[in-house]
XYZ file of N, CA and C in Angstrom:
405
model
N 0.815 -1.187 0.000
C 0.000 0.000 0.000
C 0.869 1.265 0.000
N 1.908 1.263 0.852
C 2.804 2.420 0.950
C 3.571 2.601 -0.358
N 3.991 1.501 -0.971
C 4.709 1.593 -2.242
C 3.827 2.200 -3.326
N 2.584 1.821 -3.357
C 1.657 2.361 -4.344
C 1.490 3.858 -4.154
N 1.374 4.298 -2.930
C 1.240 5.731 -2.646
C 2.493 6.486 -3.084
N 3.663 5.909 -2.851
C 4.910 6.548 -3.272
C 5.000 6.617 -4.793
N 4.580 5.560 -5.455
C 4.602 5.552 -6.921
C 3.653 6.603 -7.486
N 2.472 6.702 -6.907
C 1.498 7.702 -7.351
C 2.059 9.105 -7.130
N 2.696 9.341 -5.985
C 3.285 10.659 -5.693
C 4.410 10.973 -6.670
N 5.250 9.983 -6.965
C 6.352 10.193 -7.908
C 5.814 10.476 -9.305
N 4.783 9.753 -9.717
C 4.184 9.978 -11.025
C 3.560 11.363 -11.104
N 2.874 11.778 -10.069
C 2.257 13.110 -10.041
C 3.326 14.199 -10.127
N 4.424 14.019 -9.411
C 5.514 15.004 -9.453
C 6.118 15.073 -10.849
N 6.300 13.921 -11.486
C 6.875 13.891 -12.839
C 5.940 14.559 -13.840
N 4.657 14.350 -13.699
C 3.700 14.956 -14.615
C 3.575 16.460 -14.414
N 3.762 16.927 -13.191
C 3.625 18.357 -12.891
C 4.894 19.145 -13.199
N 6.038 18.484 -13.297
C 7.311 19.177 -13.507
C 7.304 20.064 -14.746
N 6.826 19.591 -15.913
C 6.821 20.485 -17.076
C 5.959 21.722 -16.867
N 4.845 21.576 -16.149
C 3.970 22.719 -15.901
C 4.627 23.718 -14.950
N 5.365 23.236 -13.964
C 6.075 24.122 -13.047
C 7.151 24.899 -13.787
N 7.889 24.215 -14.669
C 8.934 24.892 -15.437
C 8.322 25.949 -16.353
N 7.184 25.624 -16.977
C 6.536 26.573 -17.868
C 6.051 27.788 -17.083
N 5.598 27.585 -15.875
C 5.106 28.684 -15.050
C 6.232 29.650 -14.695
N 7.453 29.170 -14.648
C 8.589 30.010 -14.302
C 9.194 30.706 -15.516
N 8.693 30.423 -16.703
C 9.208 31.056 -17.911
C 8.818 32.530 -17.921
N 9.797 33.378 -18.223
C 9.571 34.821 -18.279
C 9.299 35.203 -19.728
N 8.178 35.841 -19.968
C 7.835 36.258 -21.324
C 8.370 37.653 -21.596
N 8.425 37.990 -22.854
C 8.892 39.310 -23.249
C 8.792 39.480 -24.745
N 9.349 40.578 -25.222
C 9.356 40.809 -26.657
C 10.718 41.326 -27.085
N 10.915 41.350 -28.373
C 12.182 41.814 -28.939
C 11.877 42.939 -29.918
N 12.715 43.976 -29.864
C 12.589 45.100 -30.775
C 13.952 45.357 -31.405
N 13.929 45.943 -32.584
C 15.154 46.270 -33.294
C 15.187 47.767 -33.547
N 16.314 48.372 -33.213
C 16.519 49.793 -33.474
C 17.769 49.918 -34.333
N 17.715 50.784 -35.321
C 18.855 50.968 -36.204
C 19.098 52.457 -36.387
N 20.163 52.938 -35.759
C 20.533 54.342 -35.909
C 21.982 54.504 -35.476
N 22.584 55.575 -35.897
C 23.956 55.847 -35.493
C 24.976 54.883 -36.077
N 24.608 54.176 -37.137
C 25.557 53.283 -37.794
C 25.646 51.894 -37.181
N 24.757 51.539 -36.270
C 24.771 50.211 -35.673
C 23.342 49.731 -35.454
N 23.215 48.453 -35.120
C 21.904 47.856 -34.854
C 21.834 47.506 -33.379
N 20.713 47.836 -32.758
C 20.501 47.499 -31.351
C 19.277 46.584 -31.249
N 19.496 45.429 -30.637
C 18.416 44.495 -30.348
C 18.055 44.708 -28.882
N 16.784 44.966 -28.616
C 16.331 45.227 -27.248
C 15.354 44.129 -26.846
N 15.704 43.405 -25.792
C 14.815 42.412 -25.215
C 14.158 43.034 -24.002
N 12.834 43.060 -23.992
C 12.072 43.584 -22.861
C 11.339 42.409 -22.222
N 11.772 42.060 -21.041
C 11.183 40.933 -20.335
C 10.190 41.422 -19.293
N 9.300 40.548 -18.860
C 8.305 40.907 -17.845
C 8.942 41.124 -16.481
N 10.098 40.483 -16.269
C 10.841 40.695 -15.025
C 12.323 40.482 -15.297
N 13.142 40.929 -14.395
C 14.590 40.836 -14.558
C 15.059 39.385 -14.495
N 15.908 39.008 -15.457
C 16.499 37.673 -15.513
C 17.984 37.843 -15.811
N 18.823 37.237 -15.012
C 20.263 37.325 -15.226
C 20.618 36.703 -16.569
N 21.492 37.383 -17.322
C 21.842 36.911 -18.662
C 23.336 37.048 -18.916
N 23.773 36.356 -19.959
C 25.164 36.436 -20.420
C 25.137 36.442 -21.939
N 25.908 37.339 -22.554
C 25.996 37.420 -24.005
C 27.453 37.204 -24.390
N 27.666 36.281 -25.326
C 29.027 36.032 -25.817
C 28.958 35.705 -27.302
N 30.098 35.731 -27.955
C 30.152 35.372 -29.366
C 31.065 34.171 -29.549
N 30.725 33.392 -30.547
C 31.531 32.210 -30.882
C 31.445 32.001 -32.390
N 32.501 32.405 -33.105
C 32.570 32.164 -34.545
C 31.405 32.714 -35.354
N 31.049 33.963 -35.157
C 29.966 34.567 -35.915
C 28.575 34.273 -35.372
N 28.513 33.642 -34.217
C 27.242 33.337 -33.565
C 27.180 34.126 -32.255
N 26.089 34.840 -32.054
C 25.848 35.522 -30.783
C 25.050 34.549 -29.921
N 25.606 34.205 -28.767
C 24.968 33.257 -27.860
C 24.505 34.019 -26.632
N 23.202 33.964 -26.365
C 22.620 34.633 -25.206
C 22.067 33.551 -24.290
N 22.517 33.561 -23.031
C 22.076 32.568 -22.048
C 21.378 33.268 -20.894
N 20.374 32.601 -20.339
C 19.603 33.136 -19.226
C 19.601 32.146 -18.068
N 19.463 32.655 -16.845
C 19.383 31.804 -15.650
C 18.038 31.093 -15.554
N 17.005 31.667 -16.183
C 15.665 31.073 -16.189
C 15.172 31.007 -17.620
N 14.215 30.147 -17.912
C 13.667 30.097 -19.270
C 13.000 31.422 -19.654
N 13.210 31.815 -20.892
C 12.679 33.069 -21.415
C 11.954 32.767 -22.725
N 10.818 33.404 -22.930
C 10.049 33.225 -24.152
C 9.886 34.573 -24.844
N 10.721 34.811 -25.851
C 10.633 36.013 -26.682
C 10.642 35.559 -28.141
N 10.076 36.340 -29.017
C 10.003 35.994 -30.435
C 11.296 36.275 -31.176
N 12.371 35.651 -30.743
C 13.693 35.913 -31.312
C 13.779 35.523 -32.787
N 12.937 34.589 -33.216
C 12.965 34.124 -34.595
C 12.672 35.238 -35.597
N 11.955 36.269 -35.162
C 11.611 37.355 -36.078
C 12.814 38.219 -36.461
N 13.940 38.067 -35.775
C 15.132 38.852 -36.114
C 15.624 38.561 -37.521
N 15.491 37.324 -37.949
C 15.942 36.946 -39.288
C 15.177 37.737 -40.354
N 13.902 38.001 -40.120
C 13.089 38.765 -41.073
C 13.296 40.265 -40.895
N 13.507 40.708 -39.660
C 13.694 42.135 -39.386
C 15.059 42.638 -39.842
N 16.059 41.741 -39.817
C 17.437 42.115 -40.179
C 18.011 41.143 -41.212
N 17.412 41.044 -42.400
C 17.845 40.024 -43.361
C 19.274 40.196 -43.873
N 19.824 41.406 -43.815
C 21.197 41.639 -44.273
C 22.227 41.435 -43.174
N 21.762 41.156 -41.957
C 22.663 41.010 -40.817
C 22.534 39.637 -40.169
N 21.301 39.163 -40.006
C 21.038 37.913 -39.298
C 20.686 36.808 -40.289
N 21.476 35.734 -40.272
C 21.209 34.587 -41.128
C 20.183 33.652 -40.521
N 20.206 33.539 -39.199
C 19.253 32.676 -38.487
C 19.201 33.114 -37.031
N 18.071 32.887 -36.404
C 17.897 33.171 -34.974
C 17.014 32.068 -34.409
N 17.545 31.324 -33.442
C 16.820 30.172 -32.895
C 16.911 30.142 -31.380
N 15.784 29.764 -30.745
C 15.744 29.561 -29.298
C 16.278 28.183 -28.965
N 16.920 28.061 -27.819
C 17.315 26.753 -27.312
C 16.047 26.026 -26.862
N 16.000 24.708 -26.992
C 14.790 23.959 -26.624
C 14.331 24.171 -25.179
N 15.275 24.395 -24.262
C 14.889 24.576 -22.856
C 14.489 26.012 -22.528
N 14.583 26.923 -23.504
C 14.187 28.310 -23.291
C 15.205 29.139 -22.530
N 16.331 28.550 -22.164
C 17.337 29.284 -21.375
C 18.354 30.029 -22.233
N 18.070 30.155 -23.495
C 18.982 30.901 -24.338
C 18.551 30.887 -25.784
N 19.309 31.624 -26.588
C 19.100 31.603 -28.024
C 20.399 31.945 -28.714
N 20.412 31.695 -30.002
C 21.600 31.924 -30.823
C 21.204 32.723 -32.057
N 22.065 33.680 -32.402
C 21.852 34.511 -33.575
C 23.064 34.343 -34.479
N 22.855 33.812 -35.682
C 23.939 33.650 -36.646
C 24.042 34.928 -37.474
N 25.207 35.564 -37.426
C 25.422 36.812 -38.152
C 25.959 36.523 -39.552
N 25.509 37.294 -40.519
C 25.973 37.135 -41.899
C 27.340 37.780 -42.071
N 27.554 38.918 -41.407
C 28.823 39.651 -41.492
C 29.455 39.727 -40.113
N 30.765 39.911 -40.106
C 31.449 40.096 -38.828
C 30.934 41.366 -38.163
N 30.806 41.298 -36.854
C 30.355 42.456 -36.087
C 30.938 42.355 -34.688
N 31.120 43.502 -34.073
C 31.492 43.540 -32.670
C 30.197 43.584 -31.870
N 30.115 42.740 -30.866
C 28.891 42.667 -30.067
C 29.139 43.316 -28.718
N 28.249 44.217 -28.365
C 28.291 44.882 -27.071
C 26.937 44.670 -26.410
N 26.930 44.263 -25.147
C 25.648 44.052 -24.472
C 25.627 44.761 -23.126
N 24.415 45.182 -22.741
C 24.207 45.850 -21.463
C 22.842 45.447 -20.935
N 22.787 45.112 -19.671
C 21.509 44.800 -19.031
C 21.111 45.973 -18.152
N 19.833 46.277 -18.151
C 19.295 47.337 -17.301
C 17.922 46.887 -16.825
N 17.878 46.317 -15.630
C 16.619 45.817 -15.098
C 16.090 44.688 -15.944
N 14.860 44.843 -16.415
C 14.228 43.800 -17.210
C 14.538 43.918 -18.700
N 15.459 44.800 -19.066
C 15.830 44.970 -20.474
C 17.266 44.530 -20.716
N 17.478 43.928 -21.885
C 18.814 43.544 -22.328
C 19.041 44.190 -23.683
N 20.114 44.956 -23.789
C 20.473 45.645 -25.026
C 21.653 44.912 -25.652
N 21.503 44.496 -26.899
C 22.573 43.822 -27.627
C 22.870 44.663 -28.858
N 24.044 45.269 -28.882
C 24.446 46.108 -30.004
C 25.314 45.312 -30.961
N 25.008 45.414 -32.251
C 25.813 44.818 -33.306
C 26.511 45.956 -34.025
N 27.792 46.115 -33.729
C 28.570 47.220 -34.278
C 29.321 46.741 -35.512
N 29.360 47.544 -36.580
C 30.075 47.134 -37.784
C 31.542 46.847 -37.480
N 32.126 46.002 -38.292
C 33.520 45.603 -38.101
C 34.459 46.810 -38.056
N 34.126 47.855 -38.790
C 34.991 49.046 -38.854
C 34.657 50.081 -37.783
N 33.836 49.725 -36.800
C 33.446 50.661 -35.747
C 34.674 51.141 -34.990
N 34.751 52.439 -34.739
C 35.838 52.999 -33.932
C 35.235 53.799 -32.792
N 35.972 53.916 -31.739
C 35.489 54.678 -30.598
C 34.787 53.810 -29.582
N 34.171 54.477 -28.629
C 33.467 53.778 -27.560
C 32.187 53.124 -28.074
N 31.792 52.085 -27.402
C 30.514 51.441 -27.713
C 29.386 52.363 -27.252
N 28.237 52.297 -27.900
C 27.102 53.132 -27.486
C 26.675 52.802 -26.056
N 26.164 53.799 -25.377
C 25.706 53.602 -24.007
C 24.224 53.285 -23.945
N 23.725 53.206 -22.742
C 22.301 52.970 -22.530
C 21.497 54.190 -22.992
N 20.283 53.990 -23.425
C 19.438 55.130 -23.791
C 19.188 56.043 -22.581
N 18.962 57.300 -22.840
C 18.762 58.278 -21.769
C 17.578 57.928 -20.881
N 16.520 57.351 -21.453
C 15.342 57.029 -20.645
C 15.598 55.883 -19.685
N 16.697 55.150 -19.861
C 17.046 54.036 -18.976
C 17.931 54.517 -17.830
N 18.747 55.530 -18.090
C 19.701 56.007 -17.099
C 19.061 56.760 -16.026
Protein backbone atom coordinates (compact mmCIF):
# COMPACT_ATOMS: atom_id res chain seq x y z
CA UNK A 1 0.00 0.00 0.00
CA UNK A 2 2.80 2.42 0.95
CA UNK A 3 4.71 1.59 -2.24
CA UNK A 4 1.66 2.36 -4.34
CA UNK A 5 1.24 5.73 -2.65
CA UNK A 6 4.91 6.55 -3.27
CA UNK A 7 4.60 5.55 -6.92
CA UNK A 8 1.50 7.70 -7.35
CA UNK A 9 3.29 10.66 -5.69
CA UNK A 10 6.35 10.19 -7.91
CA UNK A 11 4.18 9.98 -11.03
CA UNK A 12 2.26 13.11 -10.04
CA UNK A 13 5.51 15.00 -9.45
CA UNK A 14 6.87 13.89 -12.84
CA UNK A 15 3.70 14.96 -14.62
CA UNK A 16 3.63 18.36 -12.89
CA UNK A 17 7.31 19.18 -13.51
CA UNK A 18 6.82 20.49 -17.08
CA UNK A 19 3.97 22.72 -15.90
CA UNK A 20 6.08 24.12 -13.05
CA UNK A 21 8.93 24.89 -15.44
CA UNK A 22 6.54 26.57 -17.87
CA UNK A 23 5.11 28.68 -15.05
CA UNK A 24 8.59 30.01 -14.30
CA UNK A 25 9.21 31.06 -17.91
CA UNK A 26 9.57 34.82 -18.28
CA UNK A 27 7.83 36.26 -21.32
CA UNK A 28 8.89 39.31 -23.25
CA UNK A 29 9.36 40.81 -26.66
CA UNK A 30 12.18 41.81 -28.94
CA UNK A 31 12.59 45.10 -30.78
CA UNK A 32 15.15 46.27 -33.29
CA UNK A 33 16.52 49.79 -33.47
CA UNK A 34 18.86 50.97 -36.20
CA UNK A 35 20.53 54.34 -35.91
CA UNK A 36 23.96 55.85 -35.49
CA UNK A 37 25.56 53.28 -37.79
CA UNK A 38 24.77 50.21 -35.67
CA UNK A 39 21.90 47.86 -34.85
CA UNK A 40 20.50 47.50 -31.35
CA UNK A 41 18.42 44.50 -30.35
CA UNK A 42 16.33 45.23 -27.25
CA UNK A 43 14.82 42.41 -25.22
CA UNK A 44 12.07 43.58 -22.86
CA UNK A 45 11.18 40.93 -20.33
CA UNK A 46 8.31 40.91 -17.84
CA UNK A 47 10.84 40.70 -15.03
CA UNK A 48 14.59 40.84 -14.56
CA UNK A 49 16.50 37.67 -15.51
CA UNK A 50 20.26 37.33 -15.23
CA UNK A 51 21.84 36.91 -18.66
CA UNK A 52 25.16 36.44 -20.42
CA UNK A 53 26.00 37.42 -24.01
CA UNK A 54 29.03 36.03 -25.82
CA UNK A 55 30.15 35.37 -29.37
CA UNK A 56 31.53 32.21 -30.88
CA UNK A 57 32.57 32.16 -34.54
CA UNK A 58 29.97 34.57 -35.91
CA UNK A 59 27.24 33.34 -33.57
CA UNK A 60 25.85 35.52 -30.78
CA UNK A 61 24.97 33.26 -27.86
CA UNK A 62 22.62 34.63 -25.21
CA UNK A 63 22.08 32.57 -22.05
CA UNK A 64 19.60 33.14 -19.23
CA UNK A 65 19.38 31.80 -15.65
CA UNK A 66 15.66 31.07 -16.19
CA UNK A 67 13.67 30.10 -19.27
CA UNK A 68 12.68 33.07 -21.42
CA UNK A 69 10.05 33.23 -24.15
CA UNK A 70 10.63 36.01 -26.68
CA UNK A 71 10.00 35.99 -30.44
CA UNK A 72 13.69 35.91 -31.31
CA UNK A 73 12.97 34.12 -34.59
CA UNK A 74 11.61 37.35 -36.08
CA UNK A 75 15.13 38.85 -36.11
CA UNK A 76 15.94 36.95 -39.29
CA UNK A 77 13.09 38.76 -41.07
CA UNK A 78 13.69 42.14 -39.39
CA UNK A 79 17.44 42.11 -40.18
CA UNK A 80 17.85 40.02 -43.36
CA UNK A 81 21.20 41.64 -44.27
CA UNK A 82 22.66 41.01 -40.82
CA UNK A 83 21.04 37.91 -39.30
CA UNK A 84 21.21 34.59 -41.13
CA UNK A 85 19.25 32.68 -38.49
CA UNK A 86 17.90 33.17 -34.97
CA UNK A 87 16.82 30.17 -32.90
CA UNK A 88 15.74 29.56 -29.30
CA UNK A 89 17.32 26.75 -27.31
CA UNK A 90 14.79 23.96 -26.62
CA UNK A 91 14.89 24.58 -22.86
CA UNK A 92 14.19 28.31 -23.29
CA UNK A 93 17.34 29.28 -21.37
CA UNK A 94 18.98 30.90 -24.34
CA UNK A 95 19.10 31.60 -28.02
CA UNK A 96 21.60 31.92 -30.82
CA UNK A 97 21.85 34.51 -33.58
CA UNK A 98 23.94 33.65 -36.65
CA UNK A 99 25.42 36.81 -38.15
CA UNK A 100 25.97 37.14 -41.90
CA UNK A 101 28.82 39.65 -41.49
CA UNK A 102 31.45 40.10 -38.83
CA UNK A 103 30.35 42.46 -36.09
CA UNK A 104 31.49 43.54 -32.67
CA UNK A 105 28.89 42.67 -30.07
CA UNK A 106 28.29 44.88 -27.07
CA UNK A 107 25.65 44.05 -24.47
CA UNK A 108 24.21 45.85 -21.46
CA UNK A 109 21.51 44.80 -19.03
CA UNK A 110 19.30 47.34 -17.30
CA UNK A 111 16.62 45.82 -15.10
CA UNK A 112 14.23 43.80 -17.21
CA UNK A 113 15.83 44.97 -20.47
CA UNK A 114 18.81 43.54 -22.33
CA UNK A 115 20.47 45.64 -25.03
CA UNK A 116 22.57 43.82 -27.63
CA UNK A 117 24.45 46.11 -30.00
CA UNK A 118 25.81 44.82 -33.31
CA UNK A 119 28.57 47.22 -34.28
CA UNK A 120 30.08 47.13 -37.78
CA UNK A 121 33.52 45.60 -38.10
CA UNK A 122 34.99 49.05 -38.85
CA UNK A 123 33.45 50.66 -35.75
CA UNK A 124 35.84 53.00 -33.93
CA UNK A 125 35.49 54.68 -30.60
CA UNK A 126 33.47 53.78 -27.56
CA UNK A 127 30.51 51.44 -27.71
CA UNK A 128 27.10 53.13 -27.49
CA UNK A 129 25.71 53.60 -24.01
CA UNK A 130 22.30 52.97 -22.53
CA UNK A 131 19.44 55.13 -23.79
CA UNK A 132 18.76 58.28 -21.77
CA UNK A 133 15.34 57.03 -20.65
CA UNK A 134 17.05 54.04 -18.98
CA UNK A 135 19.70 56.01 -17.10
